Amino acid sequence: MLQELQDRLTRHVRALAEDIGPRSYLDLESLERAASYVEERLGAAGVETRRQEFRYRGETYFNVLGEVEGTGSSNEALLIGAHYDTVLGSPGADDNASAVAGMIELARLSAVSPLPLTVKFAAFTLEEPPAFRSSRMGSMVCARKLREEGARLRGMVSLEMIGYYSDEPNSQYYPLPGFGLRYPSRGNFIAFVGDMASKRFTREVRDAFRARSTLPVESLNTLSLVPGVDFSDHRSFWKQGYRAFMVTDTAFYRNPHYHAPSDLPGTLDFERMAELVRGLHLALGELA
């Protein structure tokens, strides 16, 4: 099963980063191809999708949304999201094709083995600059609409760069000097990062993940003043009052190819990615 999952993740990342390539806000044709790819893969897994359309700088952009009904009776849902756009000139294998691939496979696994909670899936556009932190960021459009509709979320999980790992000593960096005393010096773990309001939710998933996966996981819930803590789509959900955390390989604190033309599929560790996705599906299955 793990080898099949690894192969699927590899195909998704190569389709997005190699076949389609850079997917910036100016690459409208590539963004359309990426959105269509997500729709096709979710559809093949039996997940119905719809597009959430909005305008930015005179052009039309789309979030791709899907949902898998849970087996339990809770009126709360989970939301798992990842952005499919890139910065200008980068093929974005890790940032963020890796996470989109992970989201697609989590949707497929959830369709095959439904979780107790209903799971909403979202492929966001316009996470990267110049829309980053603006009201037209794709995840902000989505989060604001959910709040307007009165949607009840147990929490939101933002997948943000999940494919780069290193076993080399001192391959992991941190935003502040003291972090190195508490966290590993090797970049061979996945991180769950949230704000203080999301601490219980973050730790609940972290503990379930640790019990079901061989991939090391570290967690941090702190203030947004720490650089990088709010650098993804989970921030949009914080702004709308939802609990949320980011699942990440820590981006520029580890990956030297961040936002560069060299962010290519060959730099990623698909075996560890597969273990992450498998473990996360099992961990989320413990929420009821």
PDB file of C-alpha atoms in Angstrom, residues 47 66-80 106-107 110-111 113-121 146 151-157 201 284-285 287-288:
ATOM      1  CA  VAL A  47     -15.238  12.922  -4.844  1.00  0.00           C
ATOM      2  CA  GLY A  66     -14.774  18.765  -2.640  1.00  0.00           C
ATOM      3  CA  GLU A  67     -16.303  16.875   0.266  1.00  0.00           C
ATOM      4  CA  VAL A  68     -16.406  13.330   1.650  1.00  0.00           C
ATOM      5  CA  GLU A  69     -19.211  12.616   4.075  1.00  0.00           C
ATOM      6  CA  GLY A  70     -18.231  11.196   7.449  1.00  0.00           C
ATOM      7  CA  THR A  71     -19.593   8.106   9.158  1.00  0.00           C
ATOM      8  CA  GLY A  72     -20.334   9.802  12.475  1.00  0.00           C
ATOM      9  CA  SER A  73     -23.154  12.029  13.701  1.00  0.00           C
ATOM     10  CA  SER A  74     -21.140  15.185  14.438  1.00  0.00           C
ATOM     11  CA  ASN A  75     -22.274  18.380  12.730  1.00  0.00           C
ATOM     12  CA  GLU A  76     -18.657  19.560  12.619  1.00  0.00           C
ATOM     13  CA  ALA A  77     -16.339  18.956   9.664  1.00  0.00           C
ATOM     14  CA  LEU A  78     -12.627  18.998   8.976  1.00  0.00           C
ATOM     15  CA  LEU A  79     -11.122  21.021   6.162  1.00  0.00           C
ATOM     16  CA  ILE A  80      -7.899  19.960   4.467  1.00  0.00           C
ATOM     17  CA  LEU A 106      -6.030  12.077   1.490  1.00  0.00           C
ATOM     18  CA  ALA A 107      -9.286  12.634  -0.397  1.00  0.00           C
ATOM     19  CA  SER A 110     -11.100   9.171   2.764  1.00  0.00           C
ATOM     20  CA  ALA A 111     -13.426   8.172  -0.075  1.00  0.00           C
ATOM     21  CA  SER A 113     -12.254   4.539   4.079  1.00  0.00           C
ATOM     22  CA  PRO A 114     -14.440   7.442   5.306  1.00  0.00           C
ATOM     23  CA  LEU A 115     -13.496   9.190   8.519  1.00  0.00           C
ATOM     24  CA  PRO A 116     -15.947   9.773  11.377  1.00  0.00           C
ATOM     25  CA  LEU A 117     -16.004  13.499  10.553  1.00  0.00           C
ATOM     26  CA  THR A 118     -17.051  14.867   7.188  1.00  0.00           C
ATOM     27  CA  VAL A 119     -13.972  16.196   5.398  1.00  0.00           C
ATOM     28  CA  LYS A 120     -13.998  19.206   3.108  1.00  0.00           C
ATOM     29  CA  PHE A 121     -11.104  19.404   0.651  1.00  0.00           C
ATOM     30  CA  LEU A 146     -17.634  29.374   5.223  1.00  0.00           C
ATOM     31  CA  ALA A 151     -20.050  26.351   8.718  1.00  0.00           C
ATOM     32  CA  ARG A 152     -18.890  24.431  11.793  1.00  0.00           C
ATOM     33  CA  LEU A 153     -15.307  23.206  11.551  1.00  0.00           C
ATOM     34  CA  ARG A 154     -13.497  21.068  14.105  1.00  0.00           C
ATOM     35  CA  GLY A 155     -10.406  22.531  12.498  1.00  0.00           C
ATOM     36  CA  MET A 156      -8.525  23.262   9.301  1.00  0.00           C
ATOM     37  CA  VAL A 157      -5.311  21.486   8.247  1.00  0.00           C
ATOM     38  CA  PHE A 201      -6.535  20.760  18.022  1.00  0.00           C
ATOM     39  CA  LEU A 284      -7.606  12.225  11.480  1.00  0.00           C
ATOM     40  CA  GLY A 285      -9.660   9.054  11.727  1.00  0.00           C
ATOM     41  CA  LEU A 287     -11.293  12.574  15.589  1.00  0.00           C
ATOM     42  CA  ALA A 288     -14.997  12.159  16.221  1.00  0.00           C
TER      43      ALA A 288
END
